[in-house]
Short mmCIF file of C-alpha atoms in Angstrom, two decimals:
data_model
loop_
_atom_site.label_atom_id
_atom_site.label_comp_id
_atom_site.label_asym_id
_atom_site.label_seq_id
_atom_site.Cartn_x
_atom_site.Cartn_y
_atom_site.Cartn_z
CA UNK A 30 37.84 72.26 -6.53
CA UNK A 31 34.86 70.54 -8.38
CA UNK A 32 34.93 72.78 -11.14
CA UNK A 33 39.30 72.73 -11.58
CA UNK A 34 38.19 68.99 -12.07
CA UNK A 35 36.66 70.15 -14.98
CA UNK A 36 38.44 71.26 -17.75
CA UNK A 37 36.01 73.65 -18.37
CA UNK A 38 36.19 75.07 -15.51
CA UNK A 39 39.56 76.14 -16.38
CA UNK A 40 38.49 78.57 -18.51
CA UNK A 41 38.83 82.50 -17.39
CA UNK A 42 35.50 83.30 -18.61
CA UNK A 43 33.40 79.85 -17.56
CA UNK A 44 30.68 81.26 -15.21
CA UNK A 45 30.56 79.36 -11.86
CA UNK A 46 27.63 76.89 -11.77
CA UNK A 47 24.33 78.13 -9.68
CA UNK A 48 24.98 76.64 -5.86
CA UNK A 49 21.80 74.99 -4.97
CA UNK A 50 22.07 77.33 -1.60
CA UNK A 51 20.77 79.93 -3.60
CA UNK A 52 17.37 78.82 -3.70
CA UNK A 53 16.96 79.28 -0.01
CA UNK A 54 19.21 82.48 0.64
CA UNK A 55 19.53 82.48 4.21
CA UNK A 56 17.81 85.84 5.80
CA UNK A 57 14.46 85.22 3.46
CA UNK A 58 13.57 82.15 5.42
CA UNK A 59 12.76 84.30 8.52
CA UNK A 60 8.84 85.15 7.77
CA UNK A 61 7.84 81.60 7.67
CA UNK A 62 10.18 80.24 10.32
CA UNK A 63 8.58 83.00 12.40
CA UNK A 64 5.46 81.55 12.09
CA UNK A 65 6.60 77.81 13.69
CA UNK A 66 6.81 79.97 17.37
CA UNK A 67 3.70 80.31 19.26
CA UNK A 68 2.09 83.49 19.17
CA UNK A 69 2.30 83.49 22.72
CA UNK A 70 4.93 82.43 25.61
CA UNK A 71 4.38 82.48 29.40
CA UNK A 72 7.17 84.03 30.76
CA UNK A 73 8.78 82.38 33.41
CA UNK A 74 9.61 84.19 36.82
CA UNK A 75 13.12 85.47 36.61
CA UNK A 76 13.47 84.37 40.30
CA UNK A 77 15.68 80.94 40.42
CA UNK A 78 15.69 78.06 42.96
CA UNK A 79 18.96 77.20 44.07
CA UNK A 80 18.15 73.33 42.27
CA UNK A 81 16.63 73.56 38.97
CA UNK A 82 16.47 71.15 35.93
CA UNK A 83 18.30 71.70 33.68
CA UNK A 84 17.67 70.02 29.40
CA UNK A 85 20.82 70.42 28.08
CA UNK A 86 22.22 69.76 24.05
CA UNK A 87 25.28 68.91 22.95
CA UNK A 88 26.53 67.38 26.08
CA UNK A 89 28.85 65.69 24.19
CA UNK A 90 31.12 68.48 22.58
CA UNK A 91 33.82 70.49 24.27
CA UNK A 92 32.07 73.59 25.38
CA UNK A 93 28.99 71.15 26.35
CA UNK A 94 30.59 69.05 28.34
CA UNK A 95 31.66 71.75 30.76
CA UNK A 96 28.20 73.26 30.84
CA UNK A 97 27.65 69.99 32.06
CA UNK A 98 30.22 69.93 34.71
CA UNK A 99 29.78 73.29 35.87
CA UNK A 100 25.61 72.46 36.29
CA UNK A 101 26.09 69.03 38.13
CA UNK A 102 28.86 70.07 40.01
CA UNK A 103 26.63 73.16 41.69
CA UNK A 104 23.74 70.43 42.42
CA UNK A 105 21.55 71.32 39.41
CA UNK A 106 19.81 68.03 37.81
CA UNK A 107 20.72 67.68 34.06
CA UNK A 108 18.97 65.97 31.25
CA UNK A 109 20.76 65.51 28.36
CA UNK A 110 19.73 65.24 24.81
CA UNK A 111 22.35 62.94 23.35
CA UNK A 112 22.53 61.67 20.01
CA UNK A 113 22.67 57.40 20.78
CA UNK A 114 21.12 54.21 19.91
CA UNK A 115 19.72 53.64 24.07
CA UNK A 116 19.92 56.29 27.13
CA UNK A 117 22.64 53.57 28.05
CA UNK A 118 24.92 54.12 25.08
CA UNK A 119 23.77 57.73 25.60
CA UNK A 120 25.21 58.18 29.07
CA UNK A 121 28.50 56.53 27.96
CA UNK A 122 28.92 59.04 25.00
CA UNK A 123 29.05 61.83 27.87
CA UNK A 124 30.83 59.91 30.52
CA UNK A 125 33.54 59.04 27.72
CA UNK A 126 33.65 63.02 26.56
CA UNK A 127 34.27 64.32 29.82
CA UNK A 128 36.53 61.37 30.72
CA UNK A 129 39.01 62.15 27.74
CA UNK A 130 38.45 65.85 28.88
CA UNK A 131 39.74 65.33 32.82
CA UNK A 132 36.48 66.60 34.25
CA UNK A 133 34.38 63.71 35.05
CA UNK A 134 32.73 62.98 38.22
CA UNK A 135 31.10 59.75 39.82
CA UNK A 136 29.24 62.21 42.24
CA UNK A 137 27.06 63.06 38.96
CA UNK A 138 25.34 60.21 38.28
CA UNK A 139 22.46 60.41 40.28
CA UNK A 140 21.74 64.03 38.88
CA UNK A 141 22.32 63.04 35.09
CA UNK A 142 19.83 61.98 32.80
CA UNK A 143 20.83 61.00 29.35
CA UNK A 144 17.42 60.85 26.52
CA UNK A 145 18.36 59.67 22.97
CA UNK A 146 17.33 62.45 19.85
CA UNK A 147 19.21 64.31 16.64
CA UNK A 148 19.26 67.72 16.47
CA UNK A 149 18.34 67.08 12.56
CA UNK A 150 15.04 65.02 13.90
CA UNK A 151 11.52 67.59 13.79
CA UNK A 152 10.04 68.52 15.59
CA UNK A 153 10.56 66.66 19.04
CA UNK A 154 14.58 66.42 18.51
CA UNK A 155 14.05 62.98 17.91
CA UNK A 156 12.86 62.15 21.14
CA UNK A 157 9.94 59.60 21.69
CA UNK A 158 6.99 62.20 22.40
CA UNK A 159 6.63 60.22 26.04
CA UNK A 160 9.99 61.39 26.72
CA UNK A 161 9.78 64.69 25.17
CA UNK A 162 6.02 65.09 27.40
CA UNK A 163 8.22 64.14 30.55
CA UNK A 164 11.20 66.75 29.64
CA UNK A 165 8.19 69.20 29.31
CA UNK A 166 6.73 68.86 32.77
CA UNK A 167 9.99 68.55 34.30
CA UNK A 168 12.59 70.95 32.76
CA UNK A 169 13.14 74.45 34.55
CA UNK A 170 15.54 75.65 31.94
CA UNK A 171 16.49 74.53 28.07
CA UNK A 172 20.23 75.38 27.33
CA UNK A 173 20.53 74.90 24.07
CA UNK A 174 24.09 74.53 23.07
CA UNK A 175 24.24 71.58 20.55
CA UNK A 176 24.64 72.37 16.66
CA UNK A 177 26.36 71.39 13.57
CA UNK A 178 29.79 73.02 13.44
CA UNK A 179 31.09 73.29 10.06
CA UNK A 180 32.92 76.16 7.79
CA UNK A 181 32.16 74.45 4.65
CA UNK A 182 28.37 73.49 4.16
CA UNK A 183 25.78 75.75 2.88
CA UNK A 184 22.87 77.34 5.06
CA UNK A 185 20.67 74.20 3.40
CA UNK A 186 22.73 71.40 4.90
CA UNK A 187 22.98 72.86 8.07
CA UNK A 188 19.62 74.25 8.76
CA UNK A 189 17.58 71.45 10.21
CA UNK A 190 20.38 70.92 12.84
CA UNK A 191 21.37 74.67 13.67
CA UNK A 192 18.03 76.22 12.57
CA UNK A 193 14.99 74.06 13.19
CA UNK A 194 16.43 72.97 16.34
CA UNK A 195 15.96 76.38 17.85
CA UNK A 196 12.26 76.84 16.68
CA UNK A 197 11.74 73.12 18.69
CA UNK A 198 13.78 74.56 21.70
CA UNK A 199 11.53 77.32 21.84
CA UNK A 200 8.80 75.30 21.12
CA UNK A 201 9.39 72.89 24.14
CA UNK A 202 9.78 75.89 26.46
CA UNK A 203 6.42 76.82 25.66
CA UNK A 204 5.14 72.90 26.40
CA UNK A 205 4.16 72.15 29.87
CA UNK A 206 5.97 73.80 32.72
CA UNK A 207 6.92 77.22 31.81
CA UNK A 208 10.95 77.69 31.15
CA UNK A 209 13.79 79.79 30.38
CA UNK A 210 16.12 78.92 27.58
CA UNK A 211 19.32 80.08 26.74
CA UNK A 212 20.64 79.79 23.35
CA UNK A 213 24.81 79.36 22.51
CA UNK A 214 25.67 81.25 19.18
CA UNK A 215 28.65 82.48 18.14
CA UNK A 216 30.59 85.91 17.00
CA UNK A 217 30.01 84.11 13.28
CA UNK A 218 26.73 85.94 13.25
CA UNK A 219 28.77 89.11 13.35
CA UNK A 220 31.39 88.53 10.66
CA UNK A 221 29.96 90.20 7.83
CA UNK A 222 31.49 93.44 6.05
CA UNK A 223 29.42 95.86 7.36
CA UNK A 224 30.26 94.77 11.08
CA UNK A 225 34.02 95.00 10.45
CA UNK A 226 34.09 98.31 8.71
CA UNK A 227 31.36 99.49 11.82
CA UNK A 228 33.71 98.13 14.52
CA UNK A 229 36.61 100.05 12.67
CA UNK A 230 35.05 103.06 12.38
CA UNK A 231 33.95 103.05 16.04
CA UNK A 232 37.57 102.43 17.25
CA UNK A 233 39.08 105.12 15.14
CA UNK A 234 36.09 107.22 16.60
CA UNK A 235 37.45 106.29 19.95
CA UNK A 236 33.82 104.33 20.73
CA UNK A 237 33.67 101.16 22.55
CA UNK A 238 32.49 98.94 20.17
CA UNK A 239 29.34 97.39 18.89
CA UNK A 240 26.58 97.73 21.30
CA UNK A 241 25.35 94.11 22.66
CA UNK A 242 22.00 95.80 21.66
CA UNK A 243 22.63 95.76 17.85
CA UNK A 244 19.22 94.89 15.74
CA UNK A 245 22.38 92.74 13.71
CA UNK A 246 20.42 93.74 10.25
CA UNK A 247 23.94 94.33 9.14
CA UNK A 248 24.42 90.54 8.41
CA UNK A 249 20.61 90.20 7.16
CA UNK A 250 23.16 89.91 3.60
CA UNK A 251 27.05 89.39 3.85
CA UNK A 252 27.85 86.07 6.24
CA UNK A 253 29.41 83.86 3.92
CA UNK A 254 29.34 80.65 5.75
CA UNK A 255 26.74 78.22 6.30
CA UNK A 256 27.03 78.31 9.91
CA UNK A 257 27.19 81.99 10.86
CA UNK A 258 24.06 82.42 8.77
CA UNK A 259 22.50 79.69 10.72
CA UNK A 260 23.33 81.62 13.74
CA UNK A 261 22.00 84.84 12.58
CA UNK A 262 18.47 83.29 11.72
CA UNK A 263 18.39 81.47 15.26
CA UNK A 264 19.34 84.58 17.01
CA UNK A 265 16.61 86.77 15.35
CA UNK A 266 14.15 83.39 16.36
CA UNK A 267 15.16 84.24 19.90
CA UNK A 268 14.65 87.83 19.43
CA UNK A 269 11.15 87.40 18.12
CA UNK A 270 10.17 84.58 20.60
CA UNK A 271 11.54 87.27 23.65
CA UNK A 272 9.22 89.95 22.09
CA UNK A 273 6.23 86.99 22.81
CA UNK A 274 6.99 86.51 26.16
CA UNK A 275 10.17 83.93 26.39
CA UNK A 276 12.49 84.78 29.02
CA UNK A 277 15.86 83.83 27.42
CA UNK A 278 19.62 84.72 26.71
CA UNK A 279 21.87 84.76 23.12
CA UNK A 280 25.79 83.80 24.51
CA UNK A 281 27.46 84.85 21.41
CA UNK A 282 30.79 83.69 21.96
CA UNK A 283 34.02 83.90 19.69
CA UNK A 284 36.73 80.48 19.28
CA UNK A 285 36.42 78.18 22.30
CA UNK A 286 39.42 77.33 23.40
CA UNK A 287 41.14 75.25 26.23
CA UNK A 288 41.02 75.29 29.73
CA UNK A 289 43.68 77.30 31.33
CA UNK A 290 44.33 76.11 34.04
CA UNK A 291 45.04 72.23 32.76
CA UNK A 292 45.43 72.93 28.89
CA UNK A 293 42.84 70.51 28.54
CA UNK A 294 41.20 71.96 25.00
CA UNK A 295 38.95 70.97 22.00
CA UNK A 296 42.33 69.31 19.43
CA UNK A 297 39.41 69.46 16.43
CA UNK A 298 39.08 73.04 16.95
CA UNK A 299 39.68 75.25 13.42
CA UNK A 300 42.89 77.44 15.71
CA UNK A 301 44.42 73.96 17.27
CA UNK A 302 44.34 72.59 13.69
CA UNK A 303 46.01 75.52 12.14
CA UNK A 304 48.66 75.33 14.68
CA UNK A 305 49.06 71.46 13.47
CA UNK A 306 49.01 72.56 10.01
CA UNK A 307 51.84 75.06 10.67
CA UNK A 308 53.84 72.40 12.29
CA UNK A 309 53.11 70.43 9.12
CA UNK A 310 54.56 72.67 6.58
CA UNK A 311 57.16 73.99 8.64
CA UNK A 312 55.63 77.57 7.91
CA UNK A 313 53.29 79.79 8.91
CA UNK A 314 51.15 82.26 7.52
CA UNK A 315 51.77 86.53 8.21
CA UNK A 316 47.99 87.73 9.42
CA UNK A 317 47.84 90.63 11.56
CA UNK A 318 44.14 90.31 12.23
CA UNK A 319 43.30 89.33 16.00
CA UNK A 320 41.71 86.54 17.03
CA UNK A 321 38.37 86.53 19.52
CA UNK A 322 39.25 83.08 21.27
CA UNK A 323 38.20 82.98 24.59
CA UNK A 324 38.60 79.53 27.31
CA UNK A 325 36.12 77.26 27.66
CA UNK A 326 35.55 77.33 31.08
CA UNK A 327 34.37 81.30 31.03
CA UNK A 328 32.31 80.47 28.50
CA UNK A 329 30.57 77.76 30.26
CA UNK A 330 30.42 80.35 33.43
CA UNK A 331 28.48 82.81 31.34
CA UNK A 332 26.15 80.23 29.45
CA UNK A 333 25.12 78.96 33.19
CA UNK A 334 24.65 82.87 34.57
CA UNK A 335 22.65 83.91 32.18
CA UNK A 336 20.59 80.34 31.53
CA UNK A 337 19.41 80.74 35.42
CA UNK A 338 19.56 84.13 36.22
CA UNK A 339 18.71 86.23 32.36
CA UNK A 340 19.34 90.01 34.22
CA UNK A 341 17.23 91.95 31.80
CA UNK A 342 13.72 91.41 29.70
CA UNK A 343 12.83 90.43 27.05
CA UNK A 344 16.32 88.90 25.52
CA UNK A 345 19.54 89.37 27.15
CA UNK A 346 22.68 89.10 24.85
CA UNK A 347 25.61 88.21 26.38
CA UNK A 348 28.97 88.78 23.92
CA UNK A 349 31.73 86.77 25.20
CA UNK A 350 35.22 88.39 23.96
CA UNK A 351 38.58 87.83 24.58
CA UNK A 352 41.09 90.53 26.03
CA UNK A 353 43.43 91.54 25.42
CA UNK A 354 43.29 89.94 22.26
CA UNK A 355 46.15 87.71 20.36
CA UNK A 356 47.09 88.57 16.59
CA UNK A 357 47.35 85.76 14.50
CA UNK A 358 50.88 86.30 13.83
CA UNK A 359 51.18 86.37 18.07
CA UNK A 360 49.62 83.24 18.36
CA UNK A 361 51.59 81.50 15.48
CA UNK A 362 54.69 82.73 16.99
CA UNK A 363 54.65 80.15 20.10
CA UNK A 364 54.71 77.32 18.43
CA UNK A 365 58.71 78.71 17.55
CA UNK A 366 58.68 78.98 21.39
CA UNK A 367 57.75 75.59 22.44
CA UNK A 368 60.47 74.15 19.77
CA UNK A 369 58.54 73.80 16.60
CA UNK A 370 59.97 75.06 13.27
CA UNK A 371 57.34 77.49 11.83
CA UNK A 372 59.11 80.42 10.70
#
């Protein structure tokens, strides 16, 4: 768009202008990231209390807030790392989320915790480092869920959010008592060339599918967004920090969508705004591809099993997929059921 602005950039033959991304290609910042994770992690005892605390980010998204639900609701203790002025304005930014989301409880308060801190903020996550020594001591478990979702930014903007975060989640479960962590990515790590023409092959092969075990070098190069290549570099983070001694999970799960059983769902999500843009136009698109969308309340199931009970050592992966699975062109079609005219 910035360079049809130009009339330059009009021309056939104008070269497209060096992105300032390039400088830091994504999979080449691994060796000295690598180096920001202690050489050595205690790992914690894979046995869990019924009770345990629980530091939770990005309480205040859709998938977050029914981690949160889920972990109150079965007696766990939850701090929250919430992005606010006070720990009062904090605790109203989740009450109002789960509020406009139908799954608030009263009951919770005395088990909730809200601390202030930006995922952007190194390398305490913005916290005060008297709250960040308390979360320490405290903490059982760091589920860290909370990160920049966008399809448009380059690996740059997004890094200190998506990226650094993780090395500081890591970090913090290798500060005072000794913790599990589980870590929320997402099938965008996956959705590089080499992993679509893989699953193909496999399929036509009659194979199940890309083994949860994958090294994932296939998107070292290829993932073209910002945020899957985020994703990627946290993931291998986890990987190495398991091979020192953290006991952890990777949930990599595909589009988060609503709860079935009330509808409830996420009405910024990319698949709810495509159905709005549909609805717009009065058209919709033919794509046979499916889509990996998958509810929100599994999701939050799975995050919570393997945050407090990781089955295998050093780094459990957990891929969360949908089935069967939805075309695009299937799940474009109901909006001609409920009424709408989207032909």
């Amino acid at each position: 768009i910035d360079r049809s602005l130009n009339p330059v950039g009009l021309r056939l033959d104008a070269q497209a202008p060096e992105s300032d991304d390039q400088e830091e290609f994504y999979s080449n910042t691994l060796p000295e990231l690598i180096k920001e994770i202690p050489a050595k992690i205690q790992s914690a005892s894979r046995e869990s209390a019924k009770q345990q605390t629980v530091f939770l980010t990005g309480a205040t998204g859709f998938l977050g807030s029914y981690i949160l639900r889920d972990l109150l609701s079965s007696g766990n203790k939850v701090i929250a790392h919430v992005r606010a002025k006070s720990t009062e304005d904090a605790l109203q930014r989740v009450k109002a989320t789960c509020q406009a989301y139908g799954i608030w409880s009263d009951s919770w308060a005395s088990n909730l915790e809200c601390v202030t801190g930006d995922l952007q903020e190194q390398p305490l996550l913005g916290m005060q480092q008297d709250v960040y020594d308390r979360v320490a001591k405290e903490a059982d478990v760091v589920i860290h869920n909370g990160a920049i979702v966008h399809w448009l930014k380059p690996f740059s903007s997004l890094k200190s959010a998506n990226v650094l975060s993780t090395i500081s989640a890591i970090n913090l479960c290798a500060t005072g008592k000794v913790k599990k962590m589980a870590f929320v990515s997402s099938t965008s790590a996956l959705d590089s060339d080499h992993y679509v023409e893989l699953s193909k092959n496999l399929i036509a092969s009659g194979a199940a599918g890309v083994s949860e075990s994958d090294d994932m070098e296939g998107s070292r190069q290829g993932l073209t967004t910002g945020y899957g290549q985020g994703k990627w570099v946290s993931e291998r983070l986890m990987e190495e920090a398991g091979r020192r001694g953290l006991v952890g999970s990777i949930i990599r799960a595909g589009y988060v969508l609503g709860d079935p059983k009330t509808g409830t769902t996420n009405t910024d999500d990319f698949l709810i705004r495509m159905l709005k843009g549909c609805v717009q136009v009065g058209a919709r698109p033919d794509i046979t591809n499916t889509i990996n969308m998958v509810p929100v309340d599994h999701v939050a199931r799975l995050v919570i099993a393997t945050a407090l009970n990781q089955p295998v050592a050093p780094m459990v992966v957990c891929h969360v997929t949908g089935h069967p699975r939805l075309t695009f062109n299937q799940y474009l079609a109901a909006l001609e059921a409920f009424g709408y005219e989207a032909p």
